[in-house]
Amino acid sequence: MRLEYFLMVDRVVAFDGETIAAESTVPDASPVFEGHFPGHPLVPGVLLVETMAQAAGWLVLGRNGLTAMPFLASVKEAKFRRFVGPGARLAITARLTHDGSGYAVAATRIESGGQRLCDAEIMLRISPFPAPELEAAMRQRAAQIGLPGVVGLAGPSDLLGQAGQSAAATPPVAAGPTAPASAPEPAAVAAAGASARPAPAADGALEGLA
């Protein structure tokens, strides 16, 4: 997990087409903690939402075989139950509750040590990939995190992974789904999409997987 580059999902541990389970470890140090907060580092709630959105986004991408990109459309009923600090090991799950008419909705949550940290309903808007570079990046990232069915695909760059490598030179575009200088994760990308909120119906790959 690299907070400053919106690389929120480290690996997929289970996927059955209807649900996805992923894991991530919060870094011990990050520029994000310098301001949030001095002496009391905490993962911002918006990045926890991004993490859930990205998990939902990977669920959608796994279902459609990476043929279309999920972008974050809305977040409902988000609840934050506990603080999340450096070194926390996160278990992220997303369960599909709707898929149709260009939108997908998922019930998502993050737990750590058996305790629920947060949950939300994520809506994603599913659209054709706007650029071949984005599709290639998502395919590579999918292989890196172990999304079933894509491991071994030759894909050019990874939104998340690449973001982490090349982003050093370019800061991520946190806002939108989008992504860091290098490509973002679904959620991150989704986020961007989310910013431009589509009519209700929704997305999330979560935004691109956020």
JSON list of C-alpha atoms in Angstrom, two decimals:
[
{"chain": "A", "resi": 1, "resn": "MET", "atom": "CA", "xyz": [0.00, 0.00, 0.00]},
{"chain": "A", "resi": 2, "resn": "ARG", "atom": "CA", "xyz": [1.40, 3.38, -1.02]},
{"chain": "A", "resi": 3, "resn": "LEU", "atom": "CA", "xyz": [-0.93, 6.05, 0.23]},
{"chain": "A", "resi": 4, "resn": "GLU", "atom": "CA", "xyz": [0.62, 8.95, -1.65]},
{"chain": "A", "resi": 5, "resn": "TYR", "atom": "CA", "xyz": [0.22, 7.12, -4.97]},
{"chain": "A", "resi": 6, "resn": "PHE", "atom": "CA", "xyz": [-3.24, 5.74, -4.33]},
{"chain": "A", "resi": 7, "resn": "LEU", "atom": "CA", "xyz": [-1.94, 2.17, -4.50]},
{"chain": "A", "resi": 8, "resn": "MET", "atom": "CA", "xyz": [-4.33, 0.75, -1.94]},
{"chain": "A", "resi": 9, "resn": "VAL", "atom": "CA", "xyz": [-4.62, -2.97, -2.73]},
{"chain": "A", "resi": 10, "resn": "ASP", "atom": "CA", "xyz": [-1.53, -5.16, -2.25]},
{"chain": "A", "resi": 11, "resn": "ARG", "atom": "CA", "xyz": [-2.94, -8.53, -3.28]},
{"chain": "A", "resi": 12, "resn": "VAL", "atom": "CA", "xyz": [-6.14, -10.42, -4.09]},
{"chain": "A", "resi": 13, "resn": "VAL", "atom": "CA", "xyz": [-6.59, -13.50, -1.91]},
{"chain": "A", "resi": 14, "resn": "ALA", "atom": "CA", "xyz": [-10.01, -14.71, -3.08]},
{"chain": "A", "resi": 15, "resn": "PHE", "atom": "CA", "xyz": [-12.35, -14.08, -6.00]},
{"chain": "A", "resi": 16, "resn": "ASP", "atom": "CA", "xyz": [-15.45, -15.97, -7.10]},
{"chain": "A", "resi": 17, "resn": "GLY", "atom": "CA", "xyz": [-17.13, -13.50, -9.44]},
{"chain": "A", "resi": 18, "resn": "GLU", "atom": "CA", "xyz": [-19.56, -12.24, -6.81]},
{"chain": "A", "resi": 19, "resn": "THR", "atom": "CA", "xyz": [-17.14, -11.32, -4.03]},
{"chain": "A", "resi": 20, "resn": "ILE", "atom": "CA", "xyz": [-13.49, -10.40, -3.73]},
{"chain": "A", "resi": 21, "resn": "ALA", "atom": "CA", "xyz": [-11.14, -10.47, -0.75]},
{"chain": "A", "resi": 22, "resn": "ALA", "atom": "CA", "xyz": [-7.91, -8.50, -0.75]},
{"chain": "A", "resi": 23, "resn": "GLU", "atom": "CA", "xyz": [-5.15, -7.59, 1.68]},
{"chain": "A", "resi": 24, "resn": "SER", "atom": "CA", "xyz": [-3.01, -4.54, 2.26]},
{"chain": "A", "resi": 25, "resn": "THR", "atom": "CA", "xyz": [-0.53, -3.36, 4.86]},
{"chain": "A", "resi": 26, "resn": "VAL", "atom": "CA", "xyz": [-0.44, 0.29, 5.85]},
{"chain": "A", "resi": 27, "resn": "PRO", "atom": "CA", "xyz": [3.15, 1.60, 5.55]},
{"chain": "A", "resi": 28, "resn": "ASP", "atom": "CA", "xyz": [5.05, 2.56, 8.67]},
{"chain": "A", "resi": 29, "resn": "ALA", "atom": "CA", "xyz": [5.95, 5.90, 7.12]},
{"chain": "A", "resi": 30, "resn": "SER", "atom": "CA", "xyz": [4.29, 8.06, 4.46]},
{"chain": "A", "resi": 31, "resn": "PRO", "atom": "CA", "xyz": [4.19, 11.76, 3.55]},
{"chain": "A", "resi": 32, "resn": "VAL", "atom": "CA", "xyz": [0.45, 11.52, 4.27]},
{"chain": "A", "resi": 33, "resn": "PHE", "atom": "CA", "xyz": [1.18, 11.02, 7.97]},
{"chain": "A", "resi": 34, "resn": "GLU", "atom": "CA", "xyz": [3.21, 14.21, 8.15]},
{"chain": "A", "resi": 35, "resn": "GLY", "atom": "CA", "xyz": [0.00, 16.21, 8.05]},
{"chain": "A", "resi": 36, "resn": "HIS", "atom": "CA", "xyz": [-2.56, 13.62, 9.19]},
{"chain": "A", "resi": 37, "resn": "PHE", "atom": "CA", "xyz": [-1.67, 14.04, 11.98]},
{"chain": "A", "resi": 38, "resn": "PRO", "atom": "CA", "xyz": [1.61, 15.28, 13.49]},
{"chain": "A", "resi": 39, "resn": "GLY", "atom": "CA", "xyz": [2.42, 13.00, 16.42]},
{"chain": "A", "resi": 40, "resn": "HIS", "atom": "CA", "xyz": [-0.70, 10.90, 15.82]},
{"chain": "A", "resi": 41, "resn": "PRO", "atom": "CA", "xyz": [-0.51, 9.36, 12.30]},
{"chain": "A", "resi": 42, "resn": "LEU", "atom": "CA", "xyz": [-3.81, 8.04, 10.94]},
{"chain": "A", "resi": 43, "resn": "VAL", "atom": "CA", "xyz": [-4.96, 6.87, 7.51]},
{"chain": "A", "resi": 44, "resn": "PRO", "atom": "CA", "xyz": [-7.46, 9.51, 6.28]},
{"chain": "A", "resi": 45, "resn": "GLY", "atom": "CA", "xyz": [-11.04, 8.32, 5.99]},
{"chain": "A", "resi": 46, "resn": "VAL", "atom": "CA", "xyz": [-11.11, 9.30, 2.31]},
{"chain": "A", "resi": 47, "resn": "LEU", "atom": "CA", "xyz": [-8.26, 6.86, 1.63]},
{"chain": "A", "resi": 48, "resn": "LEU", "atom": "CA", "xyz": [-10.12, 4.10, 3.44]},
{"chain": "A", "resi": 49, "resn": "VAL", "atom": "CA", "xyz": [-13.06, 4.78, 1.12]},
{"chain": "A", "resi": 50, "resn": "GLU", "atom": "CA", "xyz": [-10.62, 4.71, -1.81]},
{"chain": "A", "resi": 51, "resn": "THR", "atom": "CA", "xyz": [-9.37, 1.33, -0.61]},
{"chain": "A", "resi": 52, "resn": "MET", "atom": "CA", "xyz": [-12.90, -0.09, -0.53]},
{"chain": "A", "resi": 53, "resn": "ALA", "atom": "CA", "xyz": [-13.67, 1.45, -3.91]},
{"chain": "A", "resi": 54, "resn": "GLN", "atom": "CA", "xyz": [-10.58, -0.10, -5.44]},
{"chain": "A", "resi": 55, "resn": "ALA", "atom": "CA", "xyz": [-11.54, -3.52, -4.09]},
{"chain": "A", "resi": 56, "resn": "ALA", "atom": "CA", "xyz": [-14.97, -3.10, -5.64]},
{"chain": "A", "resi": 57, "resn": "GLY", "atom": "CA", "xyz": [-13.32, -1.96, -8.85]},
{"chain": "A", "resi": 58, "resn": "TRP", "atom": "CA", "xyz": [-11.14, -5.06, -9.05]},
{"chain": "A", "resi": 59, "resn": "LEU", "atom": "CA", "xyz": [-14.22, -7.17, -8.48]},
{"chain": "A", "resi": 60, "resn": "VAL", "atom": "CA", "xyz": [-15.87, -5.58, -11.51]},
{"chain": "A", "resi": 61, "resn": "LEU", "atom": "CA", "xyz": [-12.73, -5.85, -13.62]},
{"chain": "A", "resi": 62, "resn": "GLY", "atom": "CA", "xyz": [-12.41, -9.52, -12.72]},
{"chain": "A", "resi": 63, "resn": "ARG", "atom": "CA", "xyz": [-16.01, -10.13, -13.75]},
{"chain": "A", "resi": 64, "resn": "ASN", "atom": "CA", "xyz": [-15.73, -8.37, -17.10]},
{"chain": "A", "resi": 65, "resn": "GLY", "atom": "CA", "xyz": [-12.28, -9.69, -17.97]},
{"chain": "A", "resi": 66, "resn": "LEU", "atom": "CA", "xyz": [-10.80, -6.18, -17.97]},
{"chain": "A", "resi": 67, "resn": "THR", "atom": "CA", "xyz": [-12.87, -5.19, -20.98]},
{"chain": "A", "resi": 68, "resn": "ALA", "atom": "CA", "xyz": [-14.29, -2.00, -19.41]},
{"chain": "A", "resi": 69, "resn": "MET", "atom": "CA", "xyz": [-13.22, 0.39, -16.67]},
{"chain": "A", "resi": 70, "resn": "PRO", "atom": "CA", "xyz": [-15.15, 1.03, -13.46]},
{"chain": "A", "resi": 71, "resn": "PHE", "atom": "CA", "xyz": [-15.22, 4.64, -12.21]},
{"chain": "A", "resi": 72, "resn": "LEU", "atom": "CA", "xyz": [-16.46, 5.74, -8.82]},
{"chain": "A", "resi": 73, "resn": "ALA", "atom": "CA", "xyz": [-19.96, 7.17, -9.02]},
{"chain": "A", "resi": 74, "resn": "SER", "atom": "CA", "xyz": [-21.18, 7.37, -5.42]},
{"chain": "A", "resi": 75, "resn": "VAL", "atom": "CA", "xyz": [-20.46, 6.35, -1.85]},
{"chain": "A", "resi": 76, "resn": "LYS", "atom": "CA", "xyz": [-23.30, 5.70, 0.57]},
{"chain": "A", "resi": 77, "resn": "GLU", "atom": "CA", "xyz": [-23.61, 4.79, 4.22]},
{"chain": "A", "resi": 78, "resn": "ALA", "atom": "CA", "xyz": [-19.87, 5.12, 4.87]},
{"chain": "A", "resi": 79, "resn": "LYS", "atom": "CA", "xyz": [-19.07, 4.42, 8.51]},
{"chain": "A", "resi": 80, "resn": "PHE", "atom": "CA", "xyz": [-15.69, 4.65, 10.22]},
{"chain": "A", "resi": 81, "resn": "ARG", "atom": "CA", "xyz": [-15.57, 2.62, 13.42]},
{"chain": "A", "resi": 82, "resn": "ARG", "atom": "CA", "xyz": [-11.91, 2.64, 14.44]},
{"chain": "A", "resi": 83, "resn": "PHE", "atom": "CA", "xyz": [-8.73, 4.55, 13.71]},
{"chain": "A", "resi": 84, "resn": "VAL", "atom": "CA", "xyz": [-6.24, 3.01, 11.28]},
{"chain": "A", "resi": 85, "resn": "GLY", "atom": "CA", "xyz": [-2.58, 3.73, 11.85]},
{"chain": "A", "resi": 86, "resn": "PRO", "atom": "CA", "xyz": [0.85, 2.79, 10.46]},
{"chain": "A", "resi": 87, "resn": "GLY", "atom": "CA", "xyz": [1.58, -0.92, 10.17]},
{"chain": "A", "resi": 88, "resn": "ALA", "atom": "CA", "xyz": [-2.06, -2.04, 10.24]},
{"chain": "A", "resi": 89, "resn": "ARG", "atom": "CA", "xyz": [-2.80, -5.17, 8.23]},
{"chain": "A", "resi": 90, "resn": "LEU", "atom": "CA", "xyz": [-6.09, -4.76, 6.40]},
{"chain": "A", "resi": 91, "resn": "ALA", "atom": "CA", "xyz": [-8.53, -7.34, 5.07]},
{"chain": "A", "resi": 92, "resn": "ILE", "atom": "CA", "xyz": [-10.75, -5.74, 2.41]},
{"chain": "A", "resi": 93, "resn": "THR", "atom": "CA", "xyz": [-13.88, -7.36, 1.00]},
{"chain": "A", "resi": 94, "resn": "ALA", "atom": "CA", "xyz": [-16.41, -6.33, -1.63]},
{"chain": "A", "resi": 95, "resn": "ARG", "atom": "CA", "xyz": [-19.64, -8.17, -2.45]},
{"chain": "A", "resi": 96, "resn": "LEU", "atom": "CA", "xyz": [-21.59, -7.39, -5.61]},
{"chain": "A", "resi": 97, "resn": "THR", "atom": "CA", "xyz": [-25.22, -6.37, -5.00]},
{"chain": "A", "resi": 98, "resn": "HIS", "atom": "CA", "xyz": [-26.07, -4.99, -8.46]},
{"chain": "A", "resi": 99, "resn": "ASP", "atom": "CA", "xyz": [-24.58, -5.21, -11.94]},
{"chain": "A", "resi": 100, "resn": "GLY", "atom": "CA", "xyz": [-26.42, -3.87, -14.97]},
{"chain": "A", "resi": 101, "resn": "SER", "atom": "CA", "xyz": [-27.23, -0.85, -17.14]},
{"chain": "A", "resi": 102, "resn": "GLY", "atom": "CA", "xyz": [-23.64, 0.30, -17.03]},
{"chain": "A", "resi": 103, "resn": "TYR", "atom": "CA", "xyz": [-23.38, 0.38, -13.24]},
{"chain": "A", "resi": 104, "resn": "ALA", "atom": "CA", "xyz": [-22.29, -1.90, -10.45]},
{"chain": "A", "resi": 105, "resn": "VAL", "atom": "CA", "xyz": [-22.92, -1.62, -6.72]},
{"chain": "A", "resi": 106, "resn": "ALA", "atom": "CA", "xyz": [-20.97, -3.41, -4.01]},
{"chain": "A", "resi": 107, "resn": "ALA", "atom": "CA", "xyz": [-21.16, -3.74, -0.24]},
{"chain": "A", "resi": 108, "resn": "THR", "atom": "CA", "xyz": [-17.61, -3.22, 1.02]},
{"chain": "A", "resi": 109, "resn": "ARG", "atom": "CA", "xyz": [-15.77, -3.35, 4.31]},
{"chain": "A", "resi": 110, "resn": "ILE", "atom": "CA", "xyz": [-12.31, -3.29, 5.85]},
{"chain": "A", "resi": 111, "resn": "GLU", "atom": "CA", "xyz": [-11.33, -5.31, 8.90]},
{"chain": "A", "resi": 112, "resn": "SER", "atom": "CA", "xyz": [-8.13, -5.75, 10.89]},
{"chain": "A", "resi": 113, "resn": "GLY", "atom": "CA", "xyz": [-7.47, -8.39, 13.50]},
{"chain": "A", "resi": 114, "resn": "GLY", "atom": "CA", "xyz": [-11.08, -9.55, 13.27]},
{"chain": "A", "resi": 115, "resn": "GLN", "atom": "CA", "xyz": [-12.46, -6.07, 14.03]},
{"chain": "A", "resi": 116, "resn": "ARG", "atom": "CA", "xyz": [-14.45, -4.06, 11.54]},
{"chain": "A", "resi": 117, "resn": "LEU", "atom": "CA", "xyz": [-12.82, -0.74, 10.77]},
{"chain": "A", "resi": 118, "resn": "CYS", "atom": "CA", "xyz": [-15.19, 0.73, 8.19]},
{"chain": "A", "resi": 119, "resn": "ASP", "atom": "CA", "xyz": [-17.79, -0.13, 5.56]},
{"chain": "A", "resi": 120, "resn": "ALA", "atom": "CA", "xyz": [-19.67, 1.54, 2.74]},
{"chain": "A", "resi": 121, "resn": "GLU", "atom": "CA", "xyz": [-21.86, 0.96, -0.30]},
{"chain": "A", "resi": 122, "resn": "ILE", "atom": "CA", "xyz": [-19.84, 1.75, -3.41]},
{"chain": "A", "resi": 123, "resn": "MET", "atom": "CA", "xyz": [-21.41, 2.50, -6.78]},
{"chain": "A", "resi": 124, "resn": "LEU", "atom": "CA", "xyz": [-19.36, 2.34, -9.93]},
{"chain": "A", "resi": 125, "resn": "ARG", "atom": "CA", "xyz": [-20.03, 3.49, -13.46]},
{"chain": "A", "resi": 126, "resn": "ILE", "atom": "CA", "xyz": [-18.64, 1.09, -16.07]},
{"chain": "A", "resi": 127, "resn": "SER", "atom": "CA", "xyz": [-17.32, 2.64, -19.28]},
{"chain": "A", "resi": 128, "resn": "PRO", "atom": "CA", "xyz": [-15.05, 1.67, -22.17]},
{"chain": "A", "resi": 129, "resn": "PHE", "atom": "CA", "xyz": [-11.38, 2.30, -21.42]},
{"chain": "A", "resi": 130, "resn": "PRO", "atom": "CA", "xyz": [-10.73, 5.93, -22.44]},
{"chain": "A", "resi": 131, "resn": "ALA", "atom": "CA", "xyz": [-7.15, 5.18, -23.47]},
{"chain": "A", "resi": 132, "resn": "PRO", "atom": "CA", "xyz": [-5.18, 2.06, -24.44]},
{"chain": "A", "resi": 133, "resn": "GLU", "atom": "CA", "xyz": [-2.48, 3.06, -21.97]},
{"chain": "A", "resi": 134, "resn": "LEU", "atom": "CA", "xyz": [-4.96, 2.86, -19.12]},
{"chain": "A", "resi": 135, "resn": "GLU", "atom": "CA", "xyz": [-6.17, -0.57, -20.17]},
{"chain": "A", "resi": 136, "resn": "ALA", "atom": "CA", "xyz": [-2.59, -1.83, -20.41]},
{"chain": "A", "resi": 137, "resn": "ALA", "atom": "CA", "xyz": [-1.77, -0.39, -17.01]},
{"chain": "A", "resi": 138, "resn": "MET", "atom": "CA", "xyz": [-4.78, -2.02, -15.39]},
{"chain": "A", "resi": 139, "resn": "ARG", "atom": "CA", "xyz": [-3.93, -5.38, -16.91]},
{"chain": "A", "resi": 140, "resn": "GLN", "atom": "CA", "xyz": [-0.42, -5.22, -15.58]},
{"chain": "A", "resi": 141, "resn": "ARG", "atom": "CA", "xyz": [-1.57, -4.17, -12.13]},
{"chain": "A", "resi": 142, "resn": "ALA", "atom": "CA", "xyz": [-4.15, -6.96, -12.12]},
{"chain": "A", "resi": 143, "resn": "ALA", "atom": "CA", "xyz": [-1.39, -9.48, -12.76]},
{"chain": "A", "resi": 144, "resn": "GLN", "atom": "CA", "xyz": [0.75, -7.95, -10.01]},
{"chain": "A", "resi": 145, "resn": "ILE", "atom": "CA", "xyz": [-1.92, -8.19, -7.34]},
{"chain": "A", "resi": 146, "resn": "GLY", "atom": "CA", "xyz": [-2.95, -11.68, -8.45]},
{"chain": "A", "resi": 147, "resn": "LEU", "atom": "CA", "xyz": [-6.43, -11.06, -9.86]},
{"chain": "A", "resi": 148, "resn": "PRO", "atom": "CA", "xyz": [-7.54, -14.51, -11.12]},
{"chain": "A", "resi": 149, "resn": "GLY", "atom": "CA", "xyz": [-7.58, -14.92, -14.87]},
{"chain": "A", "resi": 150, "resn": "VAL", "atom": "CA", "xyz": [-5.06, -12.21, -15.65]},
{"chain": "A", "resi": 151, "resn": "VAL", "atom": "CA", "xyz": [-1.86, -13.44, -14.09]},
{"chain": "A", "resi": 152, "resn": "GLY", "atom": "CA", "xyz": [0.75, -13.73, -16.78]},
{"chain": "A", "resi": 153, "resn": "LEU", "atom": "CA", "xyz": [-0.93, -11.33, -19.18]},
{"chain": "A", "resi": 154, "resn": "ALA", "atom": "CA", "xyz": [1.55, -9.07, -20.84]},
{"chain": "A", "resi": 155, "resn": "GLY", "atom": "CA", "xyz": [0.29, -5.68, -19.96]},
{"chain": "A", "resi": 156, "resn": "PRO", "atom": "CA", "xyz": [2.24, -2.53, -20.19]},
{"chain": "A", "resi": 157, "resn": "SER", "atom": "CA", "xyz": [1.94, -0.72, -17.03]},
{"chain": "A", "resi": 158, "resn": "ASP", "atom": "CA", "xyz": [0.16, -0.91, -13.80]},
{"chain": "A", "resi": 159, "resn": "LEU", "atom": "CA", "xyz": [-1.88, 1.84, -12.56]},
{"chain": "A", "resi": 160, "resn": "LEU", "atom": "CA", "xyz": [-1.07, 1.05, -9.08]},
{"chain": "A", "resi": 161, "resn": "GLY", "atom": "CA", "xyz": [2.23, -0.56, -9.52]},
{"chain": "A", "resi": 162, "resn": "GLN", "atom": "CA", "xyz": [3.47, 1.77, -12.10]},
{"chain": "A", "resi": 163, "resn": "ALA", "atom": "CA", "xyz": [2.15, 4.60, -10.18]},
{"chain": "A", "resi": 164, "resn": "GLY", "atom": "CA", "xyz": [4.39, 3.62, -7.41]},
{"chain": "A", "resi": 165, "resn": "GLN", "atom": "CA", "xyz": [7.43, 3.35, -9.62]},
{"chain": "A", "resi": 166, "resn": "SER", "atom": "CA", "xyz": [7.07, 6.25, -11.96]},
{"chain": "A", "resi": 167, "resn": "ALA", "atom": "CA", "xyz": [5.00, 8.41, -9.81]},
{"chain": "A", "resi": 168, "resn": "ALA", "atom": "CA", "xyz": [7.90, 9.44, -7.82]},
{"chain": "A", "resi": 169, "resn": "ALA", "atom": "CA", "xyz": [8.53, 11.95, -10.47]},
{"chain": "A", "resi": 170, "resn": "THR", "atom": "CA", "xyz": [4.96, 13.03, -10.70]},
{"chain": "A", "resi": 171, "resn": "PRO", "atom": "CA", "xyz": [2.60, 13.37, -7.80]},
{"chain": "A", "resi": 172, "resn": "PRO", "atom": "CA", "xyz": [-0.68, 11.50, -8.05]},
{"chain": "A", "resi": 173, "resn": "VAL", "atom": "CA", "xyz": [-3.84, 13.20, -8.92]},
{"chain": "A", "resi": 174, "resn": "ALA", "atom": "CA", "xyz": [-5.55, 12.38, -5.79]},
{"chain": "A", "resi": 175, "resn": "ALA", "atom": "CA", "xyz": [-8.76, 13.64, -6.63]},
{"chain": "A", "resi": 176, "resn": "GLY", "atom": "CA", "xyz": [-10.15, 11.86, -9.32]},
{"chain": "A", "resi": 177, "resn": "PRO", "atom": "CA", "xyz": [-10.35, 8.53, -9.66]},
{"chain": "A", "resi": 178, "resn": "THR", "atom": "CA", "xyz": [-7.58, 9.09, -11.30]},
{"chain": "A", "resi": 179, "resn": "ALA", "atom": "CA", "xyz": [-4.53, 8.54, -10.70]},
{"chain": "A", "resi": 180, "resn": "PRO", "atom": "CA", "xyz": [-1.26, 9.28, -9.68]},
{"chain": "A", "resi": 181, "resn": "ALA", "atom": "CA", "xyz": [1.19, 10.32, -12.12]},
{"chain": "A", "resi": 182, "resn": "SER", "atom": "CA", "xyz": [1.64, 6.76, -13.09]},
{"chain": "A", "resi": 183, "resn": "ALA", "atom": "CA", "xyz": [-1.48, 4.91, -13.39]},
{"chain": "A", "resi": 184, "resn": "PRO", "atom": "CA", "xyz": [-3.87, 4.52, -10.49]},
{"chain": "A", "resi": 185, "resn": "GLU", "atom": "CA", "xyz": [-5.73, 1.64, -9.23]},
{"chain": "A", "resi": 186, "resn": "PRO", "atom": "CA", "xyz": [-9.18, 0.98, -10.26]},
{"chain": "A", "resi": 187, "resn": "ALA", "atom": "CA", "xyz": [-10.41, 2.88, -7.42]},
{"chain": "A", "resi": 188, "resn": "ALA", "atom": "CA", "xyz": [-8.11, 5.68, -7.98]},
{"chain": "A", "resi": 189, "resn": "VAL", "atom": "CA", "xyz": [-9.00, 5.82, -11.55]},
{"chain": "A", "resi": 190, "resn": "ALA", "atom": "CA", "xyz": [-12.52, 5.46, -10.57]},
{"chain": "A", "resi": 191, "resn": "ALA", "atom": "CA", "xyz": [-12.22, 8.24, -8.29]},
{"chain": "A", "resi": 192, "resn": "ALA", "atom": "CA", "xyz": [-11.50, 10.41, -11.08]},
{"chain": "A", "resi": 193, "resn": "GLY", "atom": "CA", "xyz": [-14.53, 9.16, -12.78]},
{"chain": "A", "resi": 194, "resn": "ALA", "atom": "CA", "xyz": [-16.37, 9.67, -9.65]},
{"chain": "A", "resi": 195, "resn": "SER", "atom": "CA", "xyz": [-15.48, 13.22, -9.51]},
{"chain": "A", "resi": 196, "resn": "ALA", "atom": "CA", "xyz": [-17.28, 13.72, -12.66]},
{"chain": "A", "resi": 197, "resn": "ARG", "atom": "CA", "xyz": [-20.23, 12.05, -11.15]},
{"chain": "A", "resi": 198, "resn": "PRO", "atom": "CA", "xyz": [-22.41, 10.32, -13.63]},
{"chain": "A", "resi": 199, "resn": "ALA", "atom": "CA", "xyz": [-26.07, 10.21, -13.34]},
{"chain": "A", "resi": 200, "resn": "PRO", "atom": "CA", "xyz": [-27.14, 7.95, -10.58]},
{"chain": "A", "resi": 201, "resn": "ALA", "atom": "CA", "xyz": [-26.40, 4.56, -11.49]},
{"chain": "A", "resi": 202, "resn": "ALA", "atom": "CA", "xyz": [-23.03, 4.11, -10.49]},
{"chain": "A", "resi": 203, "resn": "ASP", "atom": "CA", "xyz": [-19.64, 2.83, -10.42]},
{"chain": "A", "resi": 204, "resn": "GLY", "atom": "CA", "xyz": [-16.71, 2.08, -8.71]},
{"chain": "A", "resi": 205, "resn": "ALA", "atom": "CA", "xyz": [-14.12, 0.32, -9.89]},
{"chain": "A", "resi": 206, "resn": "LEU", "atom": "CA", "xyz": [-14.48, 1.70, -8.00]},
{"chain": "A", "resi": 207, "resn": "GLU", "atom": "CA", "xyz": [-13.47, 4.10, -9.27]},
{"chain": "A", "resi": 208, "resn": "GLY", "atom": "CA", "xyz": [-11.55, 2.64, -11.36]},
{"chain": "A", "resi": 209, "resn": "LEU", "atom": "CA", "xyz": [-11.27, 0.37, -8.85]},
{"chain": "A", "resi": 210, "resn": "ALA", "atom": "CA", "xyz": [-12.16, 3.70, -6.87]}
]
